[in-house]
Amino acid sequence: MRNTVFLNDDREMPLLGLGVYKATGDNEAESAIAAAVSAGYRLIDTASVYKNEENVGRGIAKCGVPRKDLFVTSKIWNTAQRLGDIQGAFERSLERLKLDYVDLYLIHWPVPGCYLSTWKEFEKILDSGRALSIGVSNFEIRHLEELKKVSGIVPAVNQIECHPLCYPRELIEYCQDSGIVVQAYAPLARGAYLDNDVMCVLGTKYAKTPAQIGLRWAVQKGISVIPKSVHSDRIASNGAIFDFTIEKEDMDIIDTLNQDFHSSHVPEDLRDIQF
Ligand SMILES: NC(=O)c1ccc[n+]([C@@H]2O[C@H](COP(=O)([O-])OP(=O)(O)OC[C@H]3O[C@@H](n4cnc5c(N)ncnc54)[C@H](OP(=O)(O)O)[C@@H]3O)[C@@H](O)[C@H]2O)c1
């Protein structure tokens, strides 16, 4: 199968990327990017709230792959949305990354009362050519429906938690029917399914690790995955998912493991409000 997916703006995005949340140690993101690039990854997923954009920028500059062959994502945090400081936050991300543009800029969370006006500012960023695509994260169907009422620009991507223990099928189908590519964050559930009996049995059957089975399950559904690791052996192993196919009956078995388990939580500033 292809290892990229077309976005609704005709741009191509790798199905596999490196997540760098919590890669905040000295040069941790930088060395993870070097390992990822040599393992064939071309997408890097960061965010202003991860506080590692400078280090990510150094990793990108030093990794040996031309900028045009990489796909870099960053995200706007909730505080900037509340302040209405969309353009400022975007400029600061670019400055920290030392980049002229990002490939994808995402609204990290649908902050109530803010996300629609944030999206109108995102349209201007898109027009300026400094974000080649724009999208959203943690949006539910109702947020996407609200967006549709105010904008003709459909988000290129909705980045949501998705893995065998968290499979929001209705939202995924809605996105895919609307031309929105789903990107799975926490695609390893931060380790929660790696010792699951079914995933281990399937791992043995395909001579793959449970992590590879979980990641492959997602990409076979056209869902992009951004596993995080700072260890080069894990980075390489997590990326080795394009040389086998999970049979339909096993895909269906993995679908049944869903228990709406979230390994990542709603941020504190959104916890007590209906969003
Ligand atoms: N948009 C959002 O709201 C949002 C939320 C959460 C995450 N994200 C993005 O999605 C990325 C991935 O999600 P995540 O970091 O939360 O979780 P994840 O990728 O599911 O899991 C990462 C954890 O699994 C470990 N790990 C990685 N490969 C492994 C392997 N092969 N075997 C055993 N353990 C392994 C990592 O440890 P080591 O690093 O020590 O290997 C780390 O502790 C993030 O880095 C971030 O870019 C976005």
XYZ file of C-alpha atoms and ligand atoms in Angstrom:
323
model
C 0.000 0.000 0.000
C 0.983 3.662 -0.424
C 2.617 5.264 2.567
C 1.003 8.644 1.938
C -2.538 9.970 1.839
C -3.991 12.816 -0.241
C -5.510 15.720 1.665
C -8.595 17.574 0.414
C -6.325 20.334 -0.893
C -4.516 17.790 -3.125
C -1.378 17.825 -1.016
C 0.157 14.515 0.022
C 0.795 13.683 3.665
C 2.813 10.723 4.972
C 0.711 8.140 6.791
C 3.527 7.715 9.317
C 4.968 10.470 11.462
C 6.987 11.003 14.609
C 5.212 12.475 17.646
C 7.403 14.504 19.987
C 5.121 15.274 22.933
C 7.189 15.057 26.131
C 10.448 14.914 24.143
C 11.754 17.871 26.111
C 15.099 16.609 27.382
C 18.325 18.153 26.059
C 18.308 17.573 22.298
C 15.838 14.726 22.782
C 13.544 15.820 19.952
C 16.537 16.545 17.732
C 18.012 13.067 18.096
C 14.587 11.417 17.783
C 14.103 13.267 14.475
C 17.513 12.076 13.241
C 16.575 8.483 14.091
C 13.136 8.835 12.538
C 14.415 10.319 9.304
C 16.960 7.563 8.904
C 14.158 5.026 9.494
C 12.177 6.633 6.653
C 9.775 8.918 8.565
C 9.078 12.235 6.825
C 6.414 13.759 9.110
C 7.136 15.451 12.444
C 4.270 16.401 14.780
C 4.888 19.111 17.366
C 2.858 21.869 19.069
C 3.606 25.127 20.853
C 2.434 23.581 24.133
C 5.051 20.792 23.863
C 7.708 23.460 24.466
C 10.188 21.823 22.120
C 9.723 23.688 18.840
C 13.283 25.126 18.979
C 14.738 21.669 19.383
C 12.448 20.287 16.690
C 13.652 23.076 14.391
C 17.263 22.104 15.014
C 16.398 18.472 14.328
C 14.807 19.461 11.022
C 17.754 21.635 10.026
C 20.293 18.935 10.814
C 18.506 15.796 9.670
C 19.960 15.788 6.168
C 16.630 15.643 4.314
C 15.649 18.769 2.324
C 12.903 20.801 3.964
C 10.603 20.301 0.978
C 10.674 16.531 1.537
C 9.550 16.829 5.156
C 6.041 17.386 6.488
C 6.022 19.516 9.632
C 2.925 20.013 11.790
C 2.429 22.415 14.672
C -0.617 23.487 16.657
C -2.034 26.566 18.310
C -2.627 26.296 22.041
C -5.808 27.257 23.923
C -4.362 30.358 25.612
C -3.555 32.022 22.298
C -7.085 31.259 21.115
C -8.578 32.884 24.209
C -6.363 35.932 23.714
C -7.273 36.078 20.027
C -3.531 36.062 19.347
C -3.670 33.662 16.426
C -1.292 35.413 14.040
C 1.167 36.154 16.863
C 1.176 32.546 18.088
C 1.710 31.281 14.553
C 4.628 33.703 13.976
C 6.247 32.608 17.237
C 5.953 28.939 16.282
C 7.625 29.632 12.942
C 10.365 31.621 14.677
C 11.047 28.855 17.195
C 11.045 26.242 14.448
C 13.216 28.512 12.273
C 10.977 27.710 9.330
C 9.355 29.866 6.638
C 6.282 27.645 6.606
C 4.694 24.604 8.216
C 2.986 21.928 6.178
C 0.046 21.704 8.543
C -1.190 24.031 11.278
C -3.854 22.662 13.636
C -6.280 24.076 16.180
C -5.162 21.942 19.125
C -8.544 21.976 20.926
C -11.981 23.405 20.081
C -11.964 26.103 22.786
C -15.613 27.123 23.290
C -16.397 30.602 22.036
C -13.062 30.791 20.246
C -12.530 28.034 17.731
C -14.730 29.500 14.978
C -12.903 32.839 15.017
C -9.582 30.990 15.270
C -10.512 29.149 12.083
C -11.200 32.442 10.263
C -7.651 33.523 11.208
C -6.346 30.144 10.053
C -7.874 30.868 6.645
C -5.692 33.999 6.451
C -2.619 31.972 7.433
C -3.458 29.508 4.679
C -3.842 32.385 2.195
C -0.435 33.732 3.206
C 1.196 30.455 2.126
C 2.953 30.026 5.458
C 0.823 27.001 6.379
C 0.335 24.825 3.332
C -2.661 23.077 4.904
C -4.824 23.817 7.936
C -6.740 21.457 10.150
C -8.079 20.708 13.599
C -7.530 18.377 16.516
C -9.860 16.919 19.141
C -12.885 18.101 17.167
C -16.086 16.121 17.503
C -18.796 15.977 14.851
C -20.675 18.926 16.351
C -17.567 21.130 16.186
C -17.014 20.194 12.551
C -20.668 20.938 11.806
C -20.331 24.390 13.404
C -17.191 25.040 11.355
C -19.037 24.137 8.178
C -21.576 26.900 8.872
C -18.939 29.647 8.906
C -16.314 28.461 6.462
C -16.044 26.996 3.004
C -12.648 25.565 3.893
C -12.918 22.020 5.149
C -10.141 21.063 7.596
C -7.537 18.915 5.854
C -6.989 16.826 8.989
C -8.667 16.047 12.306
C -6.066 14.720 14.746
C -7.770 12.628 17.437
C -6.921 9.861 19.868
C -7.286 6.570 18.027
C -5.898 3.066 18.598
C -7.400 -0.395 19.098
C -8.694 0.511 22.594
C -10.156 3.836 21.402
C -11.892 3.603 18.053
C -14.427 6.424 17.571
C -15.907 4.866 14.464
C -18.746 7.362 13.952
C -16.405 10.358 14.086
C -13.881 8.650 11.805
C -16.559 7.805 9.245
C -17.935 11.349 9.412
C -14.446 12.765 8.777
C -13.650 10.367 5.965
C -17.025 11.032 4.301
C -16.351 14.778 4.574
C -12.876 14.615 3.028
C -11.083 15.129 6.325
C -8.084 12.855 6.881
C -8.017 11.356 10.357
C -4.678 11.366 12.110
C -4.319 9.152 15.181
C -2.530 10.581 18.177
C -1.428 8.295 21.003
C -1.626 5.498 18.408
C 0.158 3.185 20.874
C -2.280 4.202 23.657
C 0.966 5.118 25.466
C 1.655 1.409 25.821
C -1.786 0.321 27.084
C -2.443 -2.377 24.448
C 1.079 -3.652 23.982
C 0.449 -6.600 26.313
C -3.163 -7.162 25.235
C -3.661 -10.901 24.604
C -5.370 -10.477 21.222
C -2.728 -8.031 20.018
C 0.032 -10.420 21.163
C -1.559 -13.379 19.344
C -1.876 -11.303 16.172
C 1.709 -10.150 16.608
C 2.849 -13.749 16.652
C 0.711 -14.583 13.613
C 2.214 -11.782 11.500
C 5.694 -11.902 13.099
C 5.236 -8.289 14.172
C 5.073 -6.514 17.536
C 1.694 -5.542 19.040
C 2.731 -1.920 18.428
C 3.242 -2.627 14.718
C -0.121 -4.439 14.550
C -1.898 -1.466 16.166
C -0.226 1.067 13.876
C -0.821 -1.033 10.767
C -4.502 -1.486 11.707
C -4.875 2.300 11.643
C -2.994 2.968 8.391
C -4.966 0.213 6.662
C -8.035 2.321 7.457
C -6.410 5.353 5.806
C -5.633 6.850 9.224
C -2.272 8.559 9.649
C -0.316 7.605 12.794
C 2.215 9.629 14.777
C 3.757 7.310 17.395
C 6.160 8.983 19.782
C 9.431 7.528 20.927
C 12.827 8.920 21.767
C 14.515 5.516 21.360
C 15.976 4.781 17.934
C 15.202 1.050 18.090
C 11.542 1.713 18.904
C 11.340 4.478 16.300
C 12.627 2.097 13.616
C 10.377 -0.740 14.754
C 7.261 1.481 14.924
C 7.980 2.596 11.372
C 8.221 -0.920 9.909
C 4.525 -1.188 9.080
C 4.421 -1.010 5.299
C 5.672 -4.516 4.534
C 2.697 -6.600 5.623
C -1.099 -6.611 5.471
C -3.555 -7.506 8.214
C -6.290 -9.761 6.871
C -9.869 -8.491 6.907
C -11.004 -10.944 9.599
C -8.162 -9.815 11.879
C -8.960 -6.147 11.204
C -12.509 -6.922 12.359
C -11.207 -8.628 15.506
C -9.088 -5.578 16.373
C -12.165 -3.372 15.847
C -13.888 -5.264 18.687
C -11.190 -4.293 21.207
C -12.550 -0.753 21.458
C -13.395 0.271 25.024
C -13.320 4.071 24.572
C -10.115 4.101 26.592
C -8.369 7.470 26.490
C -4.692 7.580 27.366
C -4.576 11.334 26.827
C -6.820 13.650 28.803
C -8.749 16.815 28.161
C -6.491 19.687 29.284
C -7.227 21.235 32.655
C -8.422 24.540 31.221
C -11.209 22.758 29.324
C -12.100 20.112 31.875
C -14.997 21.800 33.654
C -16.675 23.313 30.631
C -18.878 21.750 28.045
C -16.890 22.040 24.841
N -3.505 16.662 19.368
C -3.462 16.255 20.614
O -4.237 16.680 21.491
C -2.422 15.241 20.994
C -2.495 14.576 22.226
C -1.537 13.631 22.535
C -0.529 13.345 21.633
N -0.448 14.021 20.425
C 0.628 13.743 19.444
O 0.645 12.347 19.190
C 1.948 11.826 19.483
C 1.862 10.405 19.974
O 1.061 10.302 21.126
P 1.672 10.046 22.600
O 3.082 10.497 22.659
O 0.731 10.665 23.538
O 1.528 8.467 22.790
P 2.001 7.137 21.994
O 2.724 7.500 20.763
O 0.817 6.266 21.919
O 2.972 6.455 23.038
C 4.191 7.018 23.384
C 4.756 6.229 24.565
O 5.006 4.865 24.162
C 6.400 4.565 24.328
N 6.760 3.737 23.164
C 6.959 4.137 21.899
N 7.222 3.090 21.084
C 7.181 1.992 21.865
C 7.370 0.611 21.604
N 7.631 0.172 20.379
N 7.267 -0.254 22.639
C 6.987 0.192 23.895
N 6.791 1.500 24.208
C 6.884 2.394 23.188
C 7.110 5.892 24.383
O 8.263 5.824 25.203
P 9.744 6.218 24.692
O 9.704 7.600 24.104
O 10.536 6.123 25.957
O 10.111 5.160 23.686
C 6.058 6.782 25.055
O 6.092 6.625 26.457
C 2.483 12.818 20.518
O 3.880 12.705 20.712
C 2.026 14.121 19.932
O 2.867 14.500 18.851
C -1.397 14.946 20.106
